[in-house]
Amino acid sequence: MTQPRMCDLELRPILDAVNQVLHEVNRPVPLHIPTLKGNAWDYVKECIDTGWVSSVGAYVDRFEQMAAAYTGAKHAVAVVNGTSALHMALLLAGVKRDDEVLSPSLTFVATANAISYCAAVPHFVDVDEQTMGIDPDRLDAYLAEAAELRADGCYNRTTGRRIAAMVPMHAFGHPCRLDPLLELCQRWRLTMVEDAAESLGSLYRDRHTGTFGKLGILSFNGNKIITTGGGGIILTDDEALAKQAKHLTTTAKQPHRWEYNHDQVGYNYRLPNLNAALGCAQFELLPSYVEAKRRLAARYIDAFADVPGVTFLAEPPETRSNYWLNTLVLAPEHASARDDLLSALHEAGMLVRPAWTPMHQLPMYRHCPHAELSVTESLAGRALNLPSSPHLAGEPAS
């Protein structure tokens, strides 16, 4: 192992802690890779053997049913990826051109992109250290200054644009503080659309993430806790919205045995049966994956318990996290050591990564309205994700 270069933070104890957890794992250790077991091959092979590989097939229906049953949502609509799911959810929530949508700046770019696909404007707000999700207390104070209620909704005092919705994102699988965020949405007449792309298997007060807002979404990208290769799900309890979601994501084609009639501008977003087949096999194993990832997180928590200068991001109170990506946060006084630590871990064969560049610092979103974002900017410079694949936990103790 290459000797790490010294800086203002002692790196050796951190490398030793990671190695304590992953010492039996071959190098390099990827950040997160899929675990494809169980009926995956049989289900996918059935699609190939029968020719039912496109967006019409029994596995699509089954995948939607499994997603609804697992999350507790009344309806689930499968689409090609999480970004398209969020785009469609925002449209169904009534987001229109030139509306503003409140969103964390500390998020994957898809959150902001989906807002832009609606010709709407992301309005970035700050997060809290404990959840890395939208901070309801800071947002409450910010809206009191920046927004006003009119007869037809909430408006930005400065831009004059309507603030139509809020998109809380559950960072790295940890549920954010949904109850106070819902109270803010009610008070300011905002529609909540949950970005639960990373939090399949995570609970807030014993209820699954993605089911608190008017709509929510999940992602099944190759690096998620289960995967369909790509894939996403729109969750809602509203039957009319679910029907509209399925219609619009199927190019708004009206049912007919041979005619091609479309009554709206639709989208070719439906999930292929081939991908859904893989997803069904993955859903069958999801509880074991969640438990494996929680065992892995517990090992990290134990390994880092006495390591100075860093904190392991544990699940917030009143939640049960899937620990999608295990996250280490440097103390503020050691922020300058982040890149040295990333380099040392990579040299040791641990393919870690930093948190995302905040959205308000990206060139296409620098012009967007935003609150004071000091916590976001601080966390973005101090957080890094550790290897988190379910198989790294090994087998449960007997």
mmCIF file of C-alpha atoms in Angstrom:
data_model
loop_
_atom_site.group_PDB
_atom_site.id
_atom_site.type_symbol
_atom_site.label_atom_id
_atom_site.label_comp_id
_atom_site.label_asym_id
_atom_site.label_seq_id
_atom_site.Cartn_x
_atom_site.Cartn_y
_atom_site.Cartn_z
ATOM 1 C CA MET A 1 0.000 0.000 0.000
ATOM 2 C CA THR A 2 1.354 3.447 -0.886
ATOM 3 C CA GLN A 3 2.248 5.557 2.153
ATOM 4 C CA PRO A 4 -0.316 8.412 2.253
ATOM 5 C CA ARG A 5 1.008 11.949 2.030
ATOM 6 C CA MET A 6 0.577 13.802 5.317
ATOM 7 C CA CYS A 7 -1.515 16.937 5.575
ATOM 8 C CA ASP A 8 -3.501 18.652 8.333
ATOM 9 C CA LEU A 9 -5.457 15.429 8.994
ATOM 10 C CA GLU A 10 -3.831 12.144 9.995
ATOM 11 C CA LEU A 11 -4.842 9.875 7.115
ATOM 12 C CA ARG A 12 -3.487 6.560 8.348
ATOM 13 C CA PRO A 13 -6.258 5.913 10.931
ATOM 14 C CA ILE A 14 -8.886 6.557 8.246
ATOM 15 C CA LEU A 15 -7.269 4.152 5.781
ATOM 16 C CA ASP A 16 -6.901 1.584 8.548
ATOM 17 C CA ALA A 17 -10.599 1.916 9.422
ATOM 18 C CA VAL A 18 -11.687 1.361 5.808
ATOM 19 C CA ASN A 19 -9.275 -1.552 5.492
ATOM 20 C CA GLN A 20 -10.655 -3.027 8.724
ATOM 21 C CA VAL A 21 -14.054 -3.285 7.036
ATOM 22 C CA LEU A 22 -12.813 -4.392 3.590
ATOM 23 C CA HIS A 23 -9.631 -6.318 4.407
ATOM 24 C CA GLU A 24 -10.883 -9.574 2.870
ATOM 25 C CA VAL A 25 -12.104 -7.941 -0.352
ATOM 26 C CA ASN A 26 -10.068 -8.072 -3.567
ATOM 27 C CA ARG A 27 -8.746 -4.777 -4.889
ATOM 28 C CA PRO A 28 -9.808 -2.552 -6.485
ATOM 29 C CA VAL A 29 -13.083 -2.192 -4.598
ATOM 30 C CA PRO A 30 -15.747 -0.404 -6.723
ATOM 31 C CA LEU A 31 -18.016 2.162 -5.138
ATOM 32 C CA HIS A 32 -21.241 0.243 -5.806
ATOM 33 C CA ILE A 33 -21.930 -2.625 -8.204
ATOM 34 C CA PRO A 34 -25.100 -4.678 -8.738
ATOM 35 C CA THR A 35 -25.633 -8.077 -7.167
ATOM 36 C CA LEU A 36 -27.380 -10.204 -9.784
ATOM 37 C CA LYS A 37 -28.573 -13.497 -8.330
ATOM 38 C CA GLY A 38 -31.760 -15.480 -7.850
ATOM 39 C CA ASN A 39 -34.140 -15.636 -10.822
ATOM 40 C CA ALA A 40 -32.459 -12.901 -12.865
ATOM 41 C CA TRP A 41 -31.200 -15.144 -15.659
ATOM 42 C CA ASP A 42 -34.397 -17.214 -15.853
ATOM 43 C CA TYR A 43 -36.668 -14.168 -16.098
ATOM 44 C CA VAL A 44 -34.521 -12.356 -18.654
ATOM 45 C CA LYS A 45 -34.081 -15.527 -20.699
ATOM 46 C CA GLU A 46 -37.860 -16.001 -20.755
ATOM 47 C CA CYS A 47 -38.218 -12.544 -22.349
ATOM 48 C CA ILE A 48 -35.611 -13.445 -24.975
ATOM 49 C CA ASP A 49 -37.078 -16.881 -25.652
ATOM 50 C CA THR A 50 -40.610 -15.548 -26.067
ATOM 51 C CA GLY A 51 -39.668 -12.338 -27.871
ATOM 52 C CA TRP A 52 -41.405 -10.121 -25.298
ATOM 53 C CA VAL A 53 -38.503 -7.718 -24.843
ATOM 54 C CA SER A 54 -40.044 -4.284 -25.442
ATOM 55 C CA SER A 55 -42.376 -2.122 -23.372
ATOM 56 C CA VAL A 56 -45.345 -4.485 -23.598
ATOM 57 C CA GLY A 57 -45.028 -7.579 -21.460
ATOM 58 C CA ALA A 58 -46.132 -9.248 -18.259
ATOM 59 C CA TYR A 59 -42.969 -8.388 -16.376
ATOM 60 C CA VAL A 60 -43.653 -4.656 -16.657
ATOM 61 C CA ASP A 61 -47.004 -5.094 -14.919
ATOM 62 C CA ARG A 62 -45.464 -7.379 -12.317
ATOM 63 C CA PHE A 63 -42.616 -4.953 -11.658
ATOM 64 C CA GLU A 64 -45.088 -2.129 -11.060
ATOM 65 C CA GLN A 65 -47.127 -4.326 -8.712
ATOM 66 C CA MET A 66 -44.009 -5.297 -6.748
ATOM 67 C CA ALA A 67 -42.906 -1.661 -6.420
ATOM 68 C CA ALA A 68 -46.329 -0.602 -5.163
ATOM 69 C CA ALA A 69 -46.544 -3.490 -2.704
ATOM 70 C CA TYR A 70 -43.054 -2.930 -1.328
ATOM 71 C CA THR A 71 -43.400 0.842 -0.858
ATOM 72 C CA GLY A 72 -47.043 0.905 0.159
ATOM 73 C CA ALA A 73 -47.987 3.240 -2.684
ATOM 74 C CA LYS A 74 -51.363 2.593 -4.287
ATOM 75 C CA HIS A 75 -49.972 2.976 -7.803
ATOM 76 C CA ALA A 76 -46.579 2.575 -9.487
ATOM 77 C CA VAL A 77 -45.780 3.401 -13.121
ATOM 78 C CA ALA A 78 -42.534 2.069 -14.589
ATOM 79 C CA VAL A 79 -40.398 4.244 -16.882
ATOM 80 C CA VAL A 80 -36.960 4.099 -18.493
ATOM 81 C CA ASN A 81 -34.983 5.868 -15.752
ATOM 82 C CA GLY A 82 -35.285 7.950 -12.611
ATOM 83 C CA THR A 83 -34.796 11.236 -14.448
ATOM 84 C CA SER A 84 -37.742 10.604 -16.764
ATOM 85 C CA ALA A 85 -39.784 9.554 -13.730
ATOM 86 C CA LEU A 86 -39.054 12.872 -12.033
ATOM 87 C CA HIS A 87 -39.727 14.842 -15.213
ATOM 88 C CA MET A 88 -43.116 13.201 -15.583
ATOM 89 C CA ALA A 89 -43.942 13.543 -11.871
ATOM 90 C CA LEU A 90 -43.259 17.282 -12.014
ATOM 91 C CA LEU A 91 -45.459 17.705 -15.085
ATOM 92 C CA LEU A 92 -48.254 15.746 -13.397
ATOM 93 C CA ALA A 93 -47.820 17.903 -10.284
ATOM 94 C CA GLY A 94 -48.698 20.952 -12.393
ATOM 95 C CA VAL A 95 -45.246 22.485 -12.829
ATOM 96 C CA LYS A 96 -45.379 24.816 -15.820
ATOM 97 C CA ARG A 97 -43.032 26.936 -17.896
ATOM 98 C CA ASP A 98 -41.278 29.648 -15.847
ATOM 99 C CA ASP A 99 -42.456 28.223 -12.537
ATOM 100 C CA GLU A 100 -39.829 27.841 -9.826
ATOM 101 C CA VAL A 101 -39.277 24.554 -7.990
ATOM 102 C CA LEU A 102 -37.516 24.385 -4.635
ATOM 103 C CA SER A 103 -34.722 21.833 -4.674
ATOM 104 C CA PRO A 104 -31.566 21.089 -2.712
ATOM 105 C CA SER A 105 -28.388 22.272 -4.376
ATOM 106 C CA LEU A 106 -26.627 19.238 -2.873
ATOM 107 C CA THR A 107 -28.059 16.603 -5.198
ATOM 108 C CA PHE A 108 -27.319 14.661 -8.350
ATOM 109 C CA VAL A 109 -27.766 16.801 -11.455
ATOM 110 C CA ALA A 110 -30.844 14.821 -12.574
ATOM 111 C CA THR A 111 -32.954 16.600 -9.943
ATOM 112 C CA ALA A 112 -32.249 20.000 -11.441
ATOM 113 C CA ASN A 113 -32.337 18.702 -15.010
ATOM 114 C CA ALA A 114 -35.836 17.265 -14.592
ATOM 115 C CA ILE A 115 -37.050 20.677 -13.421
ATOM 116 C CA SER A 116 -35.433 22.256 -16.481
ATOM 117 C CA TYR A 117 -37.110 19.728 -18.793
ATOM 118 C CA CYS A 118 -40.407 21.282 -17.670
ATOM 119 C CA ALA A 119 -39.068 24.694 -18.776
ATOM 120 C CA ALA A 120 -39.210 25.566 -15.092
ATOM 121 C CA VAL A 121 -36.480 27.107 -12.931
ATOM 122 C CA PRO A 122 -34.667 25.319 -10.083
ATOM 123 C CA HIS A 123 -34.651 27.391 -6.891
ATOM 124 C CA PHE A 124 -31.907 25.995 -4.676
ATOM 125 C CA VAL A 125 -32.204 25.775 -0.891
ATOM 126 C CA ASP A 126 -29.866 24.599 1.836
ATOM 127 C CA VAL A 127 -29.560 21.227 3.575
ATOM 128 C CA ASP A 128 -28.841 20.156 7.139
ATOM 129 C CA GLU A 129 -25.778 18.240 8.298
ATOM 130 C CA GLN A 130 -27.681 15.371 9.885
ATOM 131 C CA THR A 131 -29.666 14.219 6.838
ATOM 132 C CA MET A 132 -27.993 16.067 3.940
ATOM 133 C CA GLY A 133 -31.571 16.756 2.808
ATOM 134 C CA ILE A 134 -33.487 20.045 2.698
ATOM 135 C CA ASP A 135 -33.323 21.798 6.073
ATOM 136 C CA PRO A 136 -36.937 22.702 6.971
ATOM 137 C CA ASP A 137 -35.909 25.209 9.637
ATOM 138 C CA ARG A 138 -33.647 27.196 7.334
ATOM 139 C CA LEU A 139 -36.240 26.932 4.560
ATOM 140 C CA ASP A 140 -38.988 28.228 6.847
ATOM 141 C CA ALA A 141 -36.949 31.329 7.655
ATOM 142 C CA TYR A 142 -35.954 31.791 4.024
ATOM 143 C CA LEU A 143 -39.505 31.601 2.635
ATOM 144 C CA ALA A 144 -40.674 34.160 5.192
ATOM 145 C CA GLU A 145 -38.299 36.644 3.564
ATOM 146 C CA ALA A 146 -38.177 35.488 -0.059
ATOM 147 C CA ALA A 147 -41.766 34.409 -0.808
ATOM 148 C CA GLU A 148 -45.313 35.683 -0.550
ATOM 149 C CA LEU A 149 -48.714 34.091 -0.826
ATOM 150 C CA ARG A 150 -51.142 35.393 -3.413
ATOM 151 C CA ALA A 151 -54.622 34.250 -4.325
ATOM 152 C CA ASP A 152 -53.262 31.712 -6.813
ATOM 153 C CA GLY A 153 -50.272 30.404 -4.888
ATOM 154 C CA CYS A 154 -46.753 31.092 -3.660
ATOM 155 C CA TYR A 155 -44.553 33.628 -5.429
ATOM 156 C CA ASN A 156 -40.915 34.668 -5.338
ATOM 157 C CA ARG A 157 -40.872 38.293 -4.169
ATOM 158 C CA THR A 158 -37.765 39.069 -6.248
ATOM 159 C CA THR A 159 -38.431 37.330 -9.569
ATOM 160 C CA GLY A 160 -42.232 37.498 -9.498
ATOM 161 C CA ARG A 161 -42.403 33.862 -10.609
ATOM 162 C CA ARG A 162 -44.708 31.283 -9.066
ATOM 163 C CA ILE A 163 -43.016 28.781 -6.757
ATOM 164 C CA ALA A 164 -44.993 25.692 -7.681
ATOM 165 C CA ALA A 165 -43.383 22.719 -5.973
ATOM 166 C CA MET A 166 -40.730 21.339 -3.676
ATOM 167 C CA VAL A 167 -38.495 18.358 -4.498
ATOM 168 C CA PRO A 168 -36.859 16.951 -1.364
ATOM 169 C CA MET A 169 -34.113 14.438 -2.208
ATOM 170 C CA HIS A 170 -33.083 11.662 0.194
ATOM 171 C CA ALA A 171 -29.310 11.938 -0.097
ATOM 172 C CA PHE A 172 -27.357 8.680 -0.189
ATOM 173 C CA GLY A 173 -30.479 6.836 0.996
ATOM 174 C CA HIS A 174 -31.034 8.784 4.249
ATOM 175 C CA PRO A 175 -34.602 10.116 4.617
ATOM 176 C CA CYS A 176 -34.837 13.859 5.106
ATOM 177 C CA ARG A 177 -37.182 15.491 7.629
ATOM 178 C CA LEU A 178 -40.422 14.959 5.738
ATOM 179 C CA ASP A 179 -43.056 15.967 8.297
ATOM 180 C CA PRO A 180 -41.871 19.572 8.727
ATOM 181 C CA LEU A 181 -41.286 19.810 4.966
ATOM 182 C CA LEU A 182 -44.862 18.668 4.344
ATOM 183 C CA GLU A 183 -46.080 21.297 6.809
ATOM 184 C CA LEU A 184 -44.169 23.949 4.864
ATOM 185 C CA CYS A 185 -45.686 22.724 1.606
ATOM 186 C CA GLN A 186 -49.159 22.969 3.077
ATOM 187 C CA ARG A 187 -48.566 26.433 4.520
ATOM 188 C CA TRP A 188 -47.003 27.824 1.341
ATOM 189 C CA ARG A 189 -49.299 25.937 -1.074
ATOM 190 C CA LEU A 190 -46.497 23.952 -2.689
ATOM 191 C CA THR A 191 -46.816 20.495 -4.191
ATOM 192 C CA MET A 192 -44.301 17.975 -2.878
ATOM 193 C CA VAL A 193 -42.674 15.638 -5.388
ATOM 194 C CA GLU A 194 -40.221 13.322 -3.637
ATOM 195 C CA ASP A 195 -36.938 12.425 -5.289
ATOM 196 C CA ALA A 196 -36.465 9.036 -3.642
ATOM 197 C CA ALA A 197 -34.132 7.833 -6.403
ATOM 198 C CA GLU A 198 -31.527 6.704 -3.857
ATOM 199 C CA SER A 199 -33.748 5.570 -1.004
ATOM 200 C CA LEU A 200 -35.516 2.368 -2.040
ATOM 201 C CA GLY A 201 -35.818 0.440 1.218
ATOM 202 C CA SER A 202 -35.586 3.538 3.454
ATOM 203 C CA LEU A 203 -38.315 4.475 5.937
ATOM 204 C CA TYR A 204 -39.290 7.716 7.627
ATOM 205 C CA ARG A 205 -41.386 7.067 10.746
ATOM 206 C CA ASP A 206 -42.091 3.528 9.476
ATOM 207 C CA ARG A 207 -43.361 4.724 6.103
ATOM 208 C CA HIS A 208 -41.472 4.270 2.848
ATOM 209 C CA THR A 209 -39.849 7.275 1.232
ATOM 210 C CA GLY A 210 -41.423 8.401 -2.025
ATOM 211 C CA THR A 211 -44.956 8.017 -0.641
ATOM 212 C CA PHE A 212 -45.320 11.280 1.314
ATOM 213 C CA GLY A 213 -45.742 13.779 -1.517
ATOM 214 C CA LYS A 214 -48.388 13.974 -4.217
ATOM 215 C CA LEU A 215 -45.954 11.927 -6.306
ATOM 216 C CA GLY A 216 -42.586 10.328 -5.706
ATOM 217 C CA ILE A 217 -39.996 8.576 -7.809
ATOM 218 C CA LEU A 218 -37.474 5.751 -7.547
ATOM 219 C CA SER A 219 -34.432 4.928 -9.671
ATOM 220 C CA PHE A 220 -33.111 1.524 -10.740
ATOM 221 C CA ASN A 221 -29.882 2.628 -12.378
ATOM 222 C CA GLY A 222 -26.998 0.137 -12.389
ATOM 223 C CA ASN A 223 -25.501 1.612 -9.214
ATOM 224 C CA LYS A 224 -28.712 1.589 -7.153
ATOM 225 C CA ILE A 225 -29.590 -0.923 -4.436
ATOM 226 C CA ILE A 226 -31.454 -2.980 -7.053
ATOM 227 C CA THR A 227 -31.274 -2.416 -10.778
ATOM 228 C CA THR A 228 -33.092 -2.940 -14.040
ATOM 229 C CA GLY A 229 -30.039 -1.716 -15.959
ATOM 230 C CA GLY A 230 -31.804 1.635 -16.134
ATOM 231 C CA GLY A 231 -35.350 2.188 -15.044
ATOM 232 C CA GLY A 232 -37.465 4.319 -12.770
ATOM 233 C CA ILE A 233 -40.842 4.285 -11.046
ATOM 234 C CA ILE A 234 -43.453 6.982 -10.454
ATOM 235 C CA LEU A 235 -45.307 6.444 -7.160
ATOM 236 C CA THR A 236 -48.665 7.999 -6.289
ATOM 237 C CA ASP A 237 -51.847 7.275 -4.365
ATOM 238 C CA ASP A 238 -53.870 9.242 -6.917
ATOM 239 C CA GLU A 239 -55.478 6.879 -9.437
ATOM 240 C CA ALA A 240 -56.150 9.620 -11.994
ATOM 241 C CA LEU A 241 -52.517 10.763 -11.887
ATOM 242 C CA ALA A 242 -51.309 7.176 -12.258
ATOM 243 C CA LYS A 243 -53.486 6.668 -15.342
ATOM 244 C CA GLN A 244 -52.259 9.940 -16.809
ATOM 245 C CA ALA A 245 -48.651 8.959 -16.052
ATOM 246 C CA LYS A 246 -49.030 5.704 -17.939
ATOM 247 C CA HIS A 247 -50.777 7.451 -20.834
ATOM 248 C CA LEU A 248 -48.222 10.236 -21.226
ATOM 249 C CA THR A 249 -45.248 7.896 -20.880
ATOM 250 C CA THR A 250 -46.672 5.710 -23.659
ATOM 251 C CA THR A 251 -46.566 8.567 -26.229
ATOM 252 C CA ALA A 252 -50.149 9.543 -25.259
ATOM 253 C CA LYS A 253 -51.453 6.898 -27.648
ATOM 254 C CA GLN A 254 -55.174 6.232 -27.428
ATOM 255 C CA PRO A 255 -56.043 2.518 -27.129
ATOM 256 C CA HIS A 256 -56.982 0.934 -30.448
ATOM 257 C CA ARG A 257 -56.181 -2.349 -32.154
ATOM 258 C CA TRP A 258 -54.550 -0.685 -35.168
ATOM 259 C CA GLU A 259 -54.996 3.100 -35.249
ATOM 260 C CA TYR A 260 -52.193 5.456 -34.165
ATOM 261 C CA ASN A 261 -54.027 8.340 -32.552
ATOM 262 C CA HIS A 262 -52.385 10.511 -29.899
ATOM 263 C CA ASP A 263 -54.301 13.127 -27.922
ATOM 264 C CA GLN A 264 -51.420 14.982 -26.218
ATOM 265 C CA VAL A 265 -47.703 15.566 -26.529
ATOM 266 C CA GLY A 266 -46.488 12.342 -24.973
ATOM 267 C CA TYR A 267 -43.173 10.754 -24.121
ATOM 268 C CA ASN A 268 -41.591 7.457 -25.091
ATOM 269 C CA TYR A 269 -40.677 6.666 -21.496
ATOM 270 C CA ARG A 270 -42.088 3.179 -20.870
ATOM 271 C CA LEU A 271 -39.774 0.566 -19.344
ATOM 272 C CA PRO A 272 -39.007 -2.429 -21.605
ATOM 273 C CA ASN A 273 -40.152 -5.877 -20.468
ATOM 274 C CA LEU A 274 -36.553 -7.125 -20.609
ATOM 275 C CA ASN A 275 -35.480 -4.586 -17.993
ATOM 276 C CA ALA A 276 -38.577 -5.195 -15.897
ATOM 277 C CA ALA A 277 -37.814 -8.924 -15.803
ATOM 278 C CA LEU A 278 -34.443 -8.196 -14.230
ATOM 279 C CA GLY A 279 -36.148 -5.808 -11.829
ATOM 280 C CA CYS A 280 -38.651 -8.471 -10.696
ATOM 281 C CA ALA A 281 -35.817 -10.838 -9.850
ATOM 282 C CA GLN A 282 -34.060 -8.031 -7.988
ATOM 283 C CA PHE A 283 -37.177 -7.092 -6.004
ATOM 284 C CA GLU A 284 -37.390 -10.678 -4.756
ATOM 285 C CA LEU A 285 -33.977 -10.193 -3.132
ATOM 286 C CA LEU A 286 -34.359 -6.567 -2.014
ATOM 287 C CA PRO A 287 -34.945 -7.289 1.705
ATOM 288 C CA SER A 288 -31.698 -9.267 1.862
ATOM 289 C CA TYR A 289 -29.829 -6.457 0.072
ATOM 290 C CA VAL A 290 -31.131 -3.845 2.523
ATOM 291 C CA GLU A 291 -30.084 -5.992 5.460
ATOM 292 C CA ALA A 292 -26.645 -6.582 3.918
ATOM 293 C CA LYS A 293 -26.102 -2.868 3.394
ATOM 294 C CA ARG A 294 -27.164 -2.155 6.975
ATOM 295 C CA ARG A 295 -24.670 -4.756 8.234
ATOM 296 C CA LEU A 296 -21.954 -3.116 6.149
ATOM 297 C CA ALA A 297 -22.859 0.313 7.554
ATOM 298 C CA ALA A 298 -22.715 -1.079 11.087
ATOM 299 C CA ARG A 299 -19.179 -2.314 10.406
ATOM 300 C CA TYR A 300 -18.154 1.126 9.143
ATOM 301 C CA ILE A 301 -19.735 2.781 12.177
ATOM 302 C CA ASP A 302 -17.763 0.497 14.478
ATOM 303 C CA ALA A 303 -14.509 1.001 12.540
ATOM 304 C CA PHE A 304 -14.774 4.806 12.628
ATOM 305 C CA ALA A 305 -16.022 5.127 16.212
ATOM 306 C CA ASP A 306 -12.675 6.350 17.566
ATOM 307 C CA VAL A 307 -11.116 7.880 14.437
ATOM 308 C CA PRO A 308 -10.519 11.603 14.994
ATOM 309 C CA GLY A 309 -11.425 14.285 12.482
ATOM 310 C CA VAL A 310 -14.156 12.388 10.651
ATOM 311 C CA THR A 311 -17.801 11.407 11.178
ATOM 312 C CA PHE A 312 -19.648 8.498 9.580
ATOM 313 C CA LEU A 313 -23.081 9.656 8.396
ATOM 314 C CA ALA A 314 -25.538 7.489 10.322
ATOM 315 C CA GLU A 315 -29.263 7.229 9.719
ATOM 316 C CA PRO A 316 -31.186 10.208 11.140
ATOM 317 C CA PRO A 317 -33.559 9.772 14.113
ATOM 318 C CA GLU A 318 -36.946 8.183 13.393
ATOM 319 C CA THR A 319 -35.683 6.680 10.130
ATOM 320 C CA ARG A 320 -34.446 3.369 8.806
ATOM 321 C CA SER A 321 -31.940 3.939 6.012
ATOM 322 C CA ASN A 322 -30.919 1.640 3.187
ATOM 323 C CA TYR A 323 -27.396 3.125 3.478
ATOM 324 C CA TRP A 324 -27.210 3.266 -0.307
ATOM 325 C CA LEU A 325 -23.814 4.988 -0.262
ATOM 326 C CA ASN A 326 -21.922 4.974 3.021
ATOM 327 C CA THR A 327 -20.703 8.495 3.634
ATOM 328 C CA LEU A 328 -17.763 9.888 5.567
ATOM 329 C CA VAL A 329 -17.693 13.579 6.514
ATOM 330 C CA LEU A 330 -14.498 15.384 7.465
ATOM 331 C CA ALA A 331 -14.592 17.877 10.315
ATOM 332 C CA PRO A 332 -14.770 21.472 8.985
ATOM 333 C CA GLU A 333 -11.218 22.216 10.079
ATOM 334 C CA HIS A 334 -9.960 19.319 7.961
ATOM 335 C CA ALA A 335 -11.828 20.139 4.726
ATOM 336 C CA SER A 336 -8.544 20.841 2.923
ATOM 337 C CA ALA A 337 -7.534 17.202 3.427
ATOM 338 C CA ARG A 338 -10.386 15.773 1.346
ATOM 339 C CA ASP A 339 -8.531 15.397 -1.937
ATOM 340 C CA ASP A 340 -5.468 13.943 -0.205
ATOM 341 C CA LEU A 341 -7.747 11.380 1.431
ATOM 342 C CA LEU A 342 -9.490 10.581 -1.866
ATOM 343 C CA SER A 343 -6.107 10.092 -3.510
ATOM 344 C CA ALA A 344 -4.784 7.878 -0.709
ATOM 345 C CA LEU A 345 -7.890 5.685 -0.740
ATOM 346 C CA HIS A 346 -7.743 5.299 -4.528
ATOM 347 C CA GLU A 347 -4.075 4.343 -4.309
ATOM 348 C CA ALA A 348 -5.096 1.705 -1.753
ATOM 349 C CA GLY A 349 -7.641 0.280 -4.237
ATOM 350 C CA MET A 350 -10.769 1.850 -2.719
ATOM 351 C CA LEU A 351 -12.731 3.551 -5.498
ATOM 352 C CA VAL A 352 -14.317 6.233 -3.339
ATOM 353 C CA ARG A 353 -15.806 9.465 -4.665
ATOM 354 C CA PRO A 354 -16.633 12.955 -3.370
ATOM 355 C CA ALA A 355 -20.158 14.297 -3.015
ATOM 356 C CA TRP A 356 -21.662 16.065 -6.010
ATOM 357 C CA THR A 357 -20.643 19.532 -7.091
ATOM 358 C CA PRO A 358 -23.503 21.737 -5.790
ATOM 359 C CA MET A 359 -25.997 22.601 -8.515
ATOM 360 C CA HIS A 360 -25.660 26.354 -8.043
ATOM 361 C CA GLN A 361 -21.963 26.055 -8.917
ATOM 362 C CA LEU A 362 -22.599 24.359 -12.283
ATOM 363 C CA PRO A 363 -22.478 26.699 -15.290
ATOM 364 C CA MET A 364 -26.023 26.061 -16.499
ATOM 365 C CA TYR A 365 -27.538 26.692 -13.043
ATOM 366 C CA ARG A 366 -25.452 29.582 -11.708
ATOM 367 C CA HIS A 367 -28.158 32.065 -12.703
ATOM 368 C CA CYS A 368 -30.894 30.310 -10.728
ATOM 369 C CA PRO A 369 -32.378 31.802 -7.561
ATOM 370 C CA HIS A 370 -31.056 30.342 -4.334
ATOM 371 C CA ALA A 371 -31.058 30.732 -0.604
ATOM 372 C CA GLU A 372 -27.919 31.119 1.471
ATOM 373 C CA LEU A 373 -26.140 27.779 0.929
ATOM 374 C CA SER A 374 -23.329 27.670 3.475
ATOM 375 C CA VAL A 375 -24.095 24.150 4.740
ATOM 376 C CA THR A 376 -24.336 22.816 1.192
ATOM 377 C CA GLU A 377 -21.004 24.332 0.224
ATOM 378 C CA SER A 378 -19.345 23.092 3.400
ATOM 379 C CA LEU A 379 -20.625 19.515 3.068
ATOM 380 C CA ALA A 380 -19.765 19.328 -0.634
ATOM 381 C CA GLY A 381 -16.144 19.993 0.274
ATOM 382 C CA ARG A 382 -15.997 17.516 3.157
ATOM 383 C CA ALA A 383 -18.081 14.446 2.225
ATOM 384 C CA LEU A 384 -16.980 11.325 0.412
ATOM 385 C CA ASN A 385 -18.683 8.027 -0.340
ATOM 386 C CA LEU A 386 -17.129 4.686 0.641
ATOM 387 C CA PRO A 387 -17.523 1.301 -1.135
ATOM 388 C CA SER A 388 -21.110 0.223 -0.459
ATOM 389 C CA SER A 389 -22.034 -2.823 -2.570
ATOM 390 C CA PRO A 390 -24.261 -5.331 -0.697
ATOM 391 C CA HIS A 391 -21.844 -8.237 -1.212
ATOM 392 C CA LEU A 392 -19.162 -6.412 0.815
ATOM 393 C CA ALA A 393 -21.101 -7.203 3.982
ATOM 394 C CA GLY A 394 -20.519 -10.935 3.553
ATOM 395 C CA GLU A 395 -22.951 -13.494 4.932
ATOM 396 C CA PRO A 396 -24.934 -12.712 8.084
ATOM 397 C CA ALA A 397 -23.702 -14.240 11.319
ATOM 398 C CA SER A 398 -25.489 -17.467 12.177
#
